Coordinates of C-alpha atoms (C1' of nucleotides) in Angstrom, one line a residue:
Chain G
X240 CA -85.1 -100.6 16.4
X241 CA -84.9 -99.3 13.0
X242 CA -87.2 -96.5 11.9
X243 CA -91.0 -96.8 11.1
X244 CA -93.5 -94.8 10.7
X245 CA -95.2 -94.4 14.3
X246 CA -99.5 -94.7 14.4
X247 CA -101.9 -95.3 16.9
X248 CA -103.3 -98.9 16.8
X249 CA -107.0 -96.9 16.3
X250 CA -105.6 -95.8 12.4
X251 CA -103.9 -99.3 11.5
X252 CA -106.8 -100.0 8.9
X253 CA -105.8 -96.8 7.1
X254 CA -102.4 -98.0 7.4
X255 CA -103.3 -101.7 5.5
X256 CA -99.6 -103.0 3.2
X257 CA -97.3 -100.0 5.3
X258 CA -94.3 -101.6 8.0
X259 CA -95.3 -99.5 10.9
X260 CA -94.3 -98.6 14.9
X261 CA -96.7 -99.3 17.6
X262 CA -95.8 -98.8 21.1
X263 CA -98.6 -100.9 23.7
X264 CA -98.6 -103.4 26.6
X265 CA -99.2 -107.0 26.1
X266 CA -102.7 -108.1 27.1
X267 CA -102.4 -112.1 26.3
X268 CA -100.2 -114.3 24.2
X269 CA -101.0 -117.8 22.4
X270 CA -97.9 -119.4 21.9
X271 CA -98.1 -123.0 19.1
X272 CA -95.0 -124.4 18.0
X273 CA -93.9 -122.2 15.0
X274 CA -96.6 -119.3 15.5
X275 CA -97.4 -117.1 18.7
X276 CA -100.3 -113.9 18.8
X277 CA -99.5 -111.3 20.9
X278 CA -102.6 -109.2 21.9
X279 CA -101.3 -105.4 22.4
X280 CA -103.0 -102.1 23.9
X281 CA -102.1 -98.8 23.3
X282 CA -105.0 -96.8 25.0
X283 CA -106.8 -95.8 21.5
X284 CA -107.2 -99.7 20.5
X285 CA -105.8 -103.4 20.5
X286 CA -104.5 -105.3 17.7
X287 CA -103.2 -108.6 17.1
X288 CA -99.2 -109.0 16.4
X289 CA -98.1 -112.2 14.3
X290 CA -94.9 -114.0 14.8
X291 CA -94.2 -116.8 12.3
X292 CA -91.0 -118.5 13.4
X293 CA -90.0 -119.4 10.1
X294 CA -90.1 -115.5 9.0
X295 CA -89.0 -113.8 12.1
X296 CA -85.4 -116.0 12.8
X297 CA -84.3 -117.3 16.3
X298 CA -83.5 -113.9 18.3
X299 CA -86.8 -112.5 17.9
X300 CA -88.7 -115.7 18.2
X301 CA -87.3 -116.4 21.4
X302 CA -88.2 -112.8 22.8
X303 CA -92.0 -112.7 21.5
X304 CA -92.8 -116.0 22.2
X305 CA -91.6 -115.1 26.2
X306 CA -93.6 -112.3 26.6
X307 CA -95.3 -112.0 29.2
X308 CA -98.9 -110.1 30.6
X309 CA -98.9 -106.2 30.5
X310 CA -95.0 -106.0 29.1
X311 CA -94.6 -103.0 27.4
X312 CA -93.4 -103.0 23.7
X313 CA -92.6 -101.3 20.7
X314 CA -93.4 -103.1 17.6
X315 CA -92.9 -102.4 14.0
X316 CA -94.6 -104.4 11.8
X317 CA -96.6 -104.9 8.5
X318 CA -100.1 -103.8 8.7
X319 CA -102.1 -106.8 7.3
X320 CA -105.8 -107.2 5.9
X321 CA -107.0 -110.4 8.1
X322 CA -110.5 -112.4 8.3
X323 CA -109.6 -114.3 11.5
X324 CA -107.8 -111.8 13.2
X325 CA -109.9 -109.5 16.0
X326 CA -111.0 -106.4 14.8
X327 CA -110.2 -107.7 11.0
X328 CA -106.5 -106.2 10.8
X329 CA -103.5 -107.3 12.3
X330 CA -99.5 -106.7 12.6
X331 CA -97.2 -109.2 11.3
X332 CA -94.1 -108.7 13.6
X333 CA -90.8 -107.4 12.1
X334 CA -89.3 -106.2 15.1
X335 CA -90.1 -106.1 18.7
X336 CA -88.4 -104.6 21.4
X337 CA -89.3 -105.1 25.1
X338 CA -89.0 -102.1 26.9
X339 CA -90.6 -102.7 30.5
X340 CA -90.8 -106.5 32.0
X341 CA -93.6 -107.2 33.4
X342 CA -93.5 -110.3 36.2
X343 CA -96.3 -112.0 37.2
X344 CA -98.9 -109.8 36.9
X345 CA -101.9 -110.0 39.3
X346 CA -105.2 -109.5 37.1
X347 CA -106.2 -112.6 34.9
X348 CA -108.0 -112.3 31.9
X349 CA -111.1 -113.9 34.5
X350 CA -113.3 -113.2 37.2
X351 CA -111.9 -111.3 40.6
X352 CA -113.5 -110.0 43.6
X353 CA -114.6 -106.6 43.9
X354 CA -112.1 -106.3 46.8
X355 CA -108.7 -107.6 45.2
X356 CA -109.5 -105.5 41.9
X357 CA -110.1 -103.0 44.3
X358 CA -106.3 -103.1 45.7
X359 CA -105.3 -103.0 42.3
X360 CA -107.6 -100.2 41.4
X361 CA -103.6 -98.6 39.8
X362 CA -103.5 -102.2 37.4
X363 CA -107.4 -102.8 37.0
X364 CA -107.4 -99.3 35.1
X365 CA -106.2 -101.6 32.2
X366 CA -109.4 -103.8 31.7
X367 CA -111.9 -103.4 29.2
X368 CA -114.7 -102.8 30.9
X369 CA -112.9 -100.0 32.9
X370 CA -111.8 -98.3 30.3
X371 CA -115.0 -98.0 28.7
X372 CA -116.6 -96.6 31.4
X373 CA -114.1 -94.6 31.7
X374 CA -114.3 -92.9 28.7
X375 CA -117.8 -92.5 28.7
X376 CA -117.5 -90.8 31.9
X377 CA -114.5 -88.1 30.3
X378 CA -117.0 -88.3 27.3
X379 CA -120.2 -87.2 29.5
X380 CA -117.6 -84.4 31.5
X381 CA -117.1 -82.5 27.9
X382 CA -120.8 -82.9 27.2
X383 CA -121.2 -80.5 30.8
X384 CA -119.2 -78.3 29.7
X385 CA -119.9 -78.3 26.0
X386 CA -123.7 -77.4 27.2
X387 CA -123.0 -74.5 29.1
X388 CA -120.6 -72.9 27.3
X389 CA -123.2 -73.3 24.3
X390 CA -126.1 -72.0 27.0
X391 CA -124.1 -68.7 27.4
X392 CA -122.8 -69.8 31.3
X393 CA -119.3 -69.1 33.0
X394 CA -117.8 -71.0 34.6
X395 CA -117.1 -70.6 38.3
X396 CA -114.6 -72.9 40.4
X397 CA -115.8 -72.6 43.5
X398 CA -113.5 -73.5 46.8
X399 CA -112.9 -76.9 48.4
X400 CA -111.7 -75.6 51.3
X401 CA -114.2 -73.6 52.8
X402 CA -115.7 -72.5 56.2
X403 CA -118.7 -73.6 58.1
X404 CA -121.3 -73.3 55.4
X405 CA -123.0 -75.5 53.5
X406 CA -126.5 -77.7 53.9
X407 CA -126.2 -79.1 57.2
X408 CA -123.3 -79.8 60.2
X409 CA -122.1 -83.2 60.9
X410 CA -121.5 -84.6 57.4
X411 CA -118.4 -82.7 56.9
X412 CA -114.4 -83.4 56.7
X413 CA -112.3 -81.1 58.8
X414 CA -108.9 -80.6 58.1
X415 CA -106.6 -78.1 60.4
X416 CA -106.3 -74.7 58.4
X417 CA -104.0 -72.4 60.2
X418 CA -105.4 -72.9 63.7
X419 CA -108.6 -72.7 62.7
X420 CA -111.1 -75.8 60.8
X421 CA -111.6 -75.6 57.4
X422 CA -114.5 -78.1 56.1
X423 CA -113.8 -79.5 52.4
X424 CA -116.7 -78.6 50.5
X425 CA -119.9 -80.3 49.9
X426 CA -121.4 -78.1 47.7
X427 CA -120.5 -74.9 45.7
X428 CA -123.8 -74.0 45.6
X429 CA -124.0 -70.6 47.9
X430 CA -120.6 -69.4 46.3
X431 CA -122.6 -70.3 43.2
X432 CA -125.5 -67.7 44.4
X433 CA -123.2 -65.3 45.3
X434 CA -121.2 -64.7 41.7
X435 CA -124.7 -65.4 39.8
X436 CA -125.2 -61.1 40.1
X437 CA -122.3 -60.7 38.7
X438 CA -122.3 -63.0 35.3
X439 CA -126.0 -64.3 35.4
X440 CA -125.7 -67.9 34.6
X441 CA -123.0 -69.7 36.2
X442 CA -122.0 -73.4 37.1
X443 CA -119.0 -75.1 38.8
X444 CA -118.3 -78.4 38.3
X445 CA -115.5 -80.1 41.2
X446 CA -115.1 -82.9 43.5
X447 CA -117.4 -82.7 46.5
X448 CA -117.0 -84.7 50.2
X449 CA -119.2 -86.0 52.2
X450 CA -118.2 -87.7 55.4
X451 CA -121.5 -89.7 55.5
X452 CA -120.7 -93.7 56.4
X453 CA -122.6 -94.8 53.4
X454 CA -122.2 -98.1 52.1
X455 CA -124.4 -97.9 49.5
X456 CA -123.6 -98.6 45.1
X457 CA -124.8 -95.4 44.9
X458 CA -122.6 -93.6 47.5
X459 CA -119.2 -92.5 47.6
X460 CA -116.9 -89.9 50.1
X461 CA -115.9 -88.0 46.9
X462 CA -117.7 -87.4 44.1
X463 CA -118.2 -85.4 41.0
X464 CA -121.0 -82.5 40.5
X465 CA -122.1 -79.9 38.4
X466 CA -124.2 -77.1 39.6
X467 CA -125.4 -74.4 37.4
X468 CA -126.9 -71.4 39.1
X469 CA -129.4 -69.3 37.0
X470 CA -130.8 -65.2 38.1
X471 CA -134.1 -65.0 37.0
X472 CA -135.3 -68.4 36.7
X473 CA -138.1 -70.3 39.1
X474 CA -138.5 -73.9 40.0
X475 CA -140.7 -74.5 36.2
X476 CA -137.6 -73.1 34.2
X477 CA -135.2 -75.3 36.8
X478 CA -136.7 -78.3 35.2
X479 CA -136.7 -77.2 32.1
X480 CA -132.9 -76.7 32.2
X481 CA -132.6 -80.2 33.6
X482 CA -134.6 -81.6 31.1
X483 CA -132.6 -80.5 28.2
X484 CA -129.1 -81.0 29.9
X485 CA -130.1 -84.7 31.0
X486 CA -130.9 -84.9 27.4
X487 CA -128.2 -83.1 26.0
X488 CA -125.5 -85.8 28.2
X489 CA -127.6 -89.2 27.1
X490 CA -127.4 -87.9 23.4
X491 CA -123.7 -87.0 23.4
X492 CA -123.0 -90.5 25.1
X493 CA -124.9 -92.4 22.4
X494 CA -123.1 -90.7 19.5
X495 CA -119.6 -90.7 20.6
X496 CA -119.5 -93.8 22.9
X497 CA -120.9 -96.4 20.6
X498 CA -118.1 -98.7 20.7
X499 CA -117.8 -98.2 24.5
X500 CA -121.9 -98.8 25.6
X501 CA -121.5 -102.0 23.2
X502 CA -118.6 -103.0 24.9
X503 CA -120.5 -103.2 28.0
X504 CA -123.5 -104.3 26.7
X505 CA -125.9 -102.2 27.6
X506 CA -128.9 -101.9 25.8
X507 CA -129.3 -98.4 24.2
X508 CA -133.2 -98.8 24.0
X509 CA -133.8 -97.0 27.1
X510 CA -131.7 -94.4 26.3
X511 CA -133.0 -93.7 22.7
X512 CA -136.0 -93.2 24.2
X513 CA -134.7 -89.6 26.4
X514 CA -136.2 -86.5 25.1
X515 CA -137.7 -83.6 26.6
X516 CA -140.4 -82.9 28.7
X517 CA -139.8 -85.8 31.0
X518 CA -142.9 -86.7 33.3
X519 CA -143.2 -85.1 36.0
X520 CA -145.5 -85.6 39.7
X521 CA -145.5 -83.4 42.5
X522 CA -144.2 -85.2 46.2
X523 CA -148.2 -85.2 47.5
X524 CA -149.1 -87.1 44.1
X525 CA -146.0 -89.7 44.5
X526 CA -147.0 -90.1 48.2
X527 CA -150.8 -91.0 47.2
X528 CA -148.9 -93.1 44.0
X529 CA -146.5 -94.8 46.5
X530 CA -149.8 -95.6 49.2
X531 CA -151.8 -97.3 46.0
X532 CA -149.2 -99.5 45.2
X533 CA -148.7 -100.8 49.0
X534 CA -145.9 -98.4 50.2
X535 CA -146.9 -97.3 53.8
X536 CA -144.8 -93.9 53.4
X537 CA -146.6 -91.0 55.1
X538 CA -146.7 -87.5 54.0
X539 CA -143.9 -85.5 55.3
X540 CA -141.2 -88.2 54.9
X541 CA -138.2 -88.0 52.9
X542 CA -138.7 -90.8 49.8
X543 CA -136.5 -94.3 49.7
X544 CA -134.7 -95.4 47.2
X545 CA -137.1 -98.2 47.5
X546 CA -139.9 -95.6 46.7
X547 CA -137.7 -93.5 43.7
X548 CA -137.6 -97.0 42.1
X549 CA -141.4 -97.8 42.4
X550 CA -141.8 -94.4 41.1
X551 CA -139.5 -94.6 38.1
X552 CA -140.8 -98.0 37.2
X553 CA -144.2 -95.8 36.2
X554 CA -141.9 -94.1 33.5
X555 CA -139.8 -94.9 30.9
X556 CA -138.4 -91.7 31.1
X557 CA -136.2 -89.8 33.8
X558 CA -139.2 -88.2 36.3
X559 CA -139.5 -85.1 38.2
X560 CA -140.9 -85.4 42.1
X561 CA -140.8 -81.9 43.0
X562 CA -142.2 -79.5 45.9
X563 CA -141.4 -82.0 48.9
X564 CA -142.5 -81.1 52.4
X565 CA -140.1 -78.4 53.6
X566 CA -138.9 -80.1 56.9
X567 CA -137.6 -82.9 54.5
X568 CA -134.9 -80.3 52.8
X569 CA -132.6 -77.7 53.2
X570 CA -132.8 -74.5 54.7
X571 CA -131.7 -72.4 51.7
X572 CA -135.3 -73.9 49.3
X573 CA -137.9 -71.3 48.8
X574 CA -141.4 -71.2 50.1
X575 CA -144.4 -72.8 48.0
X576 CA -146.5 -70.0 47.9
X577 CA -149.9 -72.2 47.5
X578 CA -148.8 -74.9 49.4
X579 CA -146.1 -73.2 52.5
X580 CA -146.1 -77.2 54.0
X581 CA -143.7 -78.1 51.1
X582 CA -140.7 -76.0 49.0
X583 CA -140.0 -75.3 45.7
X584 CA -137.5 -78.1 44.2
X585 CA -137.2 -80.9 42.5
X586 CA -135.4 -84.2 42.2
X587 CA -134.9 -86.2 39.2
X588 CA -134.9 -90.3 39.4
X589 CA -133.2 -91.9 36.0
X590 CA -135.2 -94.8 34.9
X591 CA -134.2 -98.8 35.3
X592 CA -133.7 -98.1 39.1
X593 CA -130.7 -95.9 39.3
X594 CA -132.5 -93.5 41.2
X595 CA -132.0 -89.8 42.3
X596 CA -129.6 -88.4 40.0
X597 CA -130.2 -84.5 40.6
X598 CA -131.5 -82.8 43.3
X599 CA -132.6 -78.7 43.0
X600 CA -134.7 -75.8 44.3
X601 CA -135.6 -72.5 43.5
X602 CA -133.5 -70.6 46.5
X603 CA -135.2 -68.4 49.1
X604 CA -134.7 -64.9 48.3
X605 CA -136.7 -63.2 51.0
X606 CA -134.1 -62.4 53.8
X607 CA -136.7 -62.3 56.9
X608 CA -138.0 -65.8 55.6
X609 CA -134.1 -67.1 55.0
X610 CA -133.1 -65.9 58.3
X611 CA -135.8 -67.5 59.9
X612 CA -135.7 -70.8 58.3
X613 CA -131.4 -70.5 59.5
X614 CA -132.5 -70.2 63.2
X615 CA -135.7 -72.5 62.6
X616 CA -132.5 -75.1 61.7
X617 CA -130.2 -73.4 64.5
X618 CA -127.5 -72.7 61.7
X619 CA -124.5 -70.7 63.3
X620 CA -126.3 -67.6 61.9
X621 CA -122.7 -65.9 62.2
X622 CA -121.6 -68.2 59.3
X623 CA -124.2 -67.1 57.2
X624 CA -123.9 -63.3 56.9
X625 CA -122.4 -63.3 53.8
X626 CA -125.1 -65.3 52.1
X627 CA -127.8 -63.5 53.9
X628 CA -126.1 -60.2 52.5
X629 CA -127.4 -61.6 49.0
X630 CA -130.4 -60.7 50.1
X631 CA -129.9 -57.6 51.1
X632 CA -127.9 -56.3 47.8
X633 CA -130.3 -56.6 45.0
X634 CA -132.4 -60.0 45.9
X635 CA -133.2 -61.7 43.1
X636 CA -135.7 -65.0 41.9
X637 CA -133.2 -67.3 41.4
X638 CA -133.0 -71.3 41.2
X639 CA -130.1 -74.2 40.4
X640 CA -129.5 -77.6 41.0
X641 CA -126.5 -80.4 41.2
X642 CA -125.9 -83.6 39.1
X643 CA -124.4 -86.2 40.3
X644 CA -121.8 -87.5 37.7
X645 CA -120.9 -90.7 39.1
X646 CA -124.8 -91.9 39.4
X647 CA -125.0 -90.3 35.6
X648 CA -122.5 -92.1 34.2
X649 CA -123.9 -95.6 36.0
X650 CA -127.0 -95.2 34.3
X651 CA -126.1 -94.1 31.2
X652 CA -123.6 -97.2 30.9
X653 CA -125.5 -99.4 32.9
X654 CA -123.2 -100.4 35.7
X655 CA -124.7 -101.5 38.9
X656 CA -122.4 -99.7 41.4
X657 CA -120.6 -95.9 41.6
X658 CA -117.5 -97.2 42.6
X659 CA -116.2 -98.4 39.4
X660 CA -117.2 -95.2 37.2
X661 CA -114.6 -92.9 39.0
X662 CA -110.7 -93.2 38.3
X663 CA -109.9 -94.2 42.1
X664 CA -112.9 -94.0 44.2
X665 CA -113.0 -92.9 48.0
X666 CA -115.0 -94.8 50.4
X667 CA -115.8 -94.8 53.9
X668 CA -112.9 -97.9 53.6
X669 CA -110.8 -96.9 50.8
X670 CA -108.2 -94.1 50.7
X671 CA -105.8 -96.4 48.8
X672 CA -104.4 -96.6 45.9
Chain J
rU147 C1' -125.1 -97.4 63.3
rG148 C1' -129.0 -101.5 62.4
rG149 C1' -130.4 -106.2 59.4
rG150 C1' -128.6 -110.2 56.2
rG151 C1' -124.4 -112.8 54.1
rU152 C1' -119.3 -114.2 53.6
rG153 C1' -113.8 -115.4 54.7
rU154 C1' -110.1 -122.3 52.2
rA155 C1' -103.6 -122.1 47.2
rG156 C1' -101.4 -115.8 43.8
rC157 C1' -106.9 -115.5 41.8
rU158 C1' -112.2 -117.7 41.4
rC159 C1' -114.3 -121.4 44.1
rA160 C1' -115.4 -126.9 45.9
rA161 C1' -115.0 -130.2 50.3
rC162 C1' -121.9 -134.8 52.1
rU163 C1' -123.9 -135.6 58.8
rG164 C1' -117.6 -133.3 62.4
rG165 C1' -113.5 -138.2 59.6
rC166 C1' -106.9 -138.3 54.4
rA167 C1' -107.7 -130.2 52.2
rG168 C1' -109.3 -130.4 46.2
rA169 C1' -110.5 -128.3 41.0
rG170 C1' -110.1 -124.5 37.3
rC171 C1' -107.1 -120.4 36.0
rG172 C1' -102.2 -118.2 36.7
rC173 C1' -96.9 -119.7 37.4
rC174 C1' -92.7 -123.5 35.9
rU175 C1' -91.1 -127.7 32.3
rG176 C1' -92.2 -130.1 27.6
rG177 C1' -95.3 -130.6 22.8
rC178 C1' -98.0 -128.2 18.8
rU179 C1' -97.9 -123.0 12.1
rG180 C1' -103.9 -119.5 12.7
rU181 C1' -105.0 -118.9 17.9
rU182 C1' -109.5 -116.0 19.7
rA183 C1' -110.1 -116.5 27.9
rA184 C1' -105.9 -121.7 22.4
rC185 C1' -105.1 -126.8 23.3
rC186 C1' -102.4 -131.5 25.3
rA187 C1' -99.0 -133.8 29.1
rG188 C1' -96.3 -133.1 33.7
rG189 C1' -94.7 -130.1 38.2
rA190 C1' -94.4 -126.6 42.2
rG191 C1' -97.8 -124.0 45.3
rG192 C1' -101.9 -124.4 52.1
rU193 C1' -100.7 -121.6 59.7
rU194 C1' -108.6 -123.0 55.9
rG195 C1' -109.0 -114.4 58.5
rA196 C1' -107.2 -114.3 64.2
rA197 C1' -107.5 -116.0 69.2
rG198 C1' -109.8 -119.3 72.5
rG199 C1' -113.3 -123.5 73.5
rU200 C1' -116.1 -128.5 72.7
rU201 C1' -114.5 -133.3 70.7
rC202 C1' -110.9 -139.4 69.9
rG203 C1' -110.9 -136.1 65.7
rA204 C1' -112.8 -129.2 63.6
rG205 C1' -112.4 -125.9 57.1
rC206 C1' -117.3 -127.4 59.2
rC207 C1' -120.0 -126.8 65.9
rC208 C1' -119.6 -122.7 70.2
rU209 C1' -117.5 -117.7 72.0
rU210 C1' -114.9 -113.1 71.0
rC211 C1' -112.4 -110.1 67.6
rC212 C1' -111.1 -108.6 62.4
rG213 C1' -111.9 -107.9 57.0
rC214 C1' -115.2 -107.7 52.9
rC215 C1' -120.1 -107.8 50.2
rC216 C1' -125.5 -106.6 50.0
rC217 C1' -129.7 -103.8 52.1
rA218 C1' -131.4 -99.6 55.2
rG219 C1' -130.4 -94.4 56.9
rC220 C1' -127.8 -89.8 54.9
rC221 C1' -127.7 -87.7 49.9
rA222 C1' -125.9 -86.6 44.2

RNA sequence: UGGGGUGUAGCUCAACUGGCAGAGCGCCUGGCUGUUAACCAGGAGGUUGAAGGUUCGAGCCCUUCCGCCCCAGCCA
């Protein structure tokens, strides 16, 4: 192919009367009798190539008006100001190389099954919808870090390979390491506690695994989460972190992802509406809420997702339940002083029913009341000497939590189930591809 | 793990009460100069998830197994 100026499809309206290269994969082609309209991709757009038979001669007719689904081309073109054409520019074809076949490729332009577009997770990529949600969720991933850096954090990657520690036994995957187990991590959290003395405020931000057999929308084996970590700062100044990073991510979303939240149609109302404080009512008050409204949930009991949408439907806001019962959460949550039935934490359910989308506490930092609670649990107390010796080095008030990205990103685009808003999602069936 | 559903062409789905296995899309052939998931005509394409049973006859009924979806639990 002869030389042309090489652009992203995104810039072709600044590039209106110029013969320029595009390189892309073919998403459809209309052939007619003396005219064909290839639709091409390049990852920052799609634009409509012309061929007129009459202007492009034999050769190149033959090869455009063969192409076929996902082929990869290079085309050079003239950039052309055009009322019917998508997107109100397109390319009419000088040249047009074919530099990758592509034979019979398996996702239509149509409906498919969650389990064959599944199998083609590697091809389904492609789609519109996917790469929407996609980008909001790389969008919403700079927003995390964006925030912290701006909030004076550091950053600490914390290990996924670790060994028995972490909430609870039983929900872990074990991998051989040496002769010994190693656990991959489902939390970062207590490495978190341990480098907060040293820089302050800190957050990590990885994959995390849980070996539950959840087959849930909201579930997955792998997922992302960020957890900051702050010294100094109780369960109130917890949620008033979380209110202003939940913010922070719906705000970023809404100005950089425009195009993609239209492309999936979801209403932006609800998200317009997020700004700090958000609601908030304590675990007794949604209990006695929950009872009023028919729920027969009794005190002590962990809440549904059932009763987190009940709840959220009282809000048009993302809502804080905080200080639940104690025997409902984990070992490491601190004490309610006025109330020593419950803990100091909190979750937070997003509105329109996506539920819980962070869970945090304000961490015990008494050690005879930590170790207790460990043994209360019978916690291999060996494992835990480490983490007790942060309490015995300059123990500190000190409080965090964890968002869940995945359940973020559903909300905040709308999507009904987690599995699509990761790049290749692992489930309790699905290692593959 | 428990409850509910489902499995038919490459894909998405029909098939009445148990009675000749079908459509749309995709693919192949031909037609068409402005399409927008183009349209029109023709063609190829099936071990009805697997095994067994009932019946003159099973995609449909029965038994067992397998896959998937939804809900619950666990949590983010």
């Amino acid at each position: 192919m002869t030389e042309a100026k090489r652009v992203e499809v995104k810039d072709l309206p600044e590039q209106e009367g110029e013969v320029v290269g595009i390189g892309g994969w073919v998403e459809t082609l209309r052939v007619h009798g003396k005219v064909a309209f290839a639709v091409v991709r390049d990852g920052t757009g799609v634009v409509q190539c012309v061929l007129a038979r009459d202007e492009v001669g034999d050769e190149l007719w033959a090869r455009g008006s063969e192409l076929t689904q996902e082929t990869s081309v290079a085309v050079r073109g003239e950039v052309t100001r055009e009322p019917r054409s998508p997107g109100g520019f397109e390319l009419r074809v000088v040249e047009l190389d074919v530099l990758g076949a592509s034979e019979a490729y398996p996702i239509q332009p149509k409906e498919h099954g969650v389990e064959f577009l599944m199998d083609h997770r590697h091809l389904w990529l492609r789609s519109s919808v996917q790469r929407s949600v996609l980008r909001v969720r790389a969008e919403i991933t700079h927003a995390i870090h964006d925030f912290f850096y701006r909030e004076g954090f550091t950053r600490i990657d914390t290990p996924i390979l670790t060994g028995s520690i972490g909430e609870s036994a039983g929900t872990l995957f074990s991998t051989e390491y040496f002769g010994e187990t190693a656990y991959l991590a489902q939390t970062g959290q207590l490495y978190l506690e341990a480098a907060c003395p040293a820089f302050g405020k800190v957050y990590c931000f990885g994959p995390t695994f849980r070996a539950e057999k959840s087959k849930t929308r909201r579930h997955l084996t792998e997922f992302w989460m960020v957890e900051p970590e702050v010294a100094f700062a109780d369960s109130e100044e917890n949620m008033r972190l979380q209110e202003r990073f939940v913010t922070h991510l719906v705000g970023w979303a809404l100005d950089r992802c425009a195009g993609e939240l239209e492309e999936l149609e979801r209403d932006t109302l609800p998200l317009e509406k997020v700004r700090v404080p958000f609601p908030r009512i304590s675990y007794t008050e949604a209990v006695e809420l929950l009872r009023s409204r028919g729920s027969e949930i009794e005190w002590g009991s962990d809440l549904g997702g059932a009763d987190e949408t009940m709840i959220a439907e009282e809000f048009d806001l993302p809502v804080f339940v905080y200080n639940y019962p104690r025997q409902a959460k984990a070992f490491y949550m601190k004490e309610n002083p006025d109330d020593p039935r419950t803990v100091l934490c909190n979750d937070l359910i997003a509105p329109e029913g996506y539920g819980e989308i962070i869970g945090g506490s304000q961490r015990e930092d008494d050690l005879d009341r930590l170790l207790a609670r460990i043994r209360e649990e019978k916690l291999p107390e060996e494992a835990y000497e480490w983490y007790l010796d942060l309490r015995r080095y300059g123990t500190f008030v000190h409080s965090g939590f964890g968002l869940g990205i995945e359940r973020t990103v559903a909300w905040i685009t709308g999507r009904s189930h987690v599995r699509e808003l990761i790049p290749f999602p692992r489930l309790m069936n699905r290692l593959t591809p």
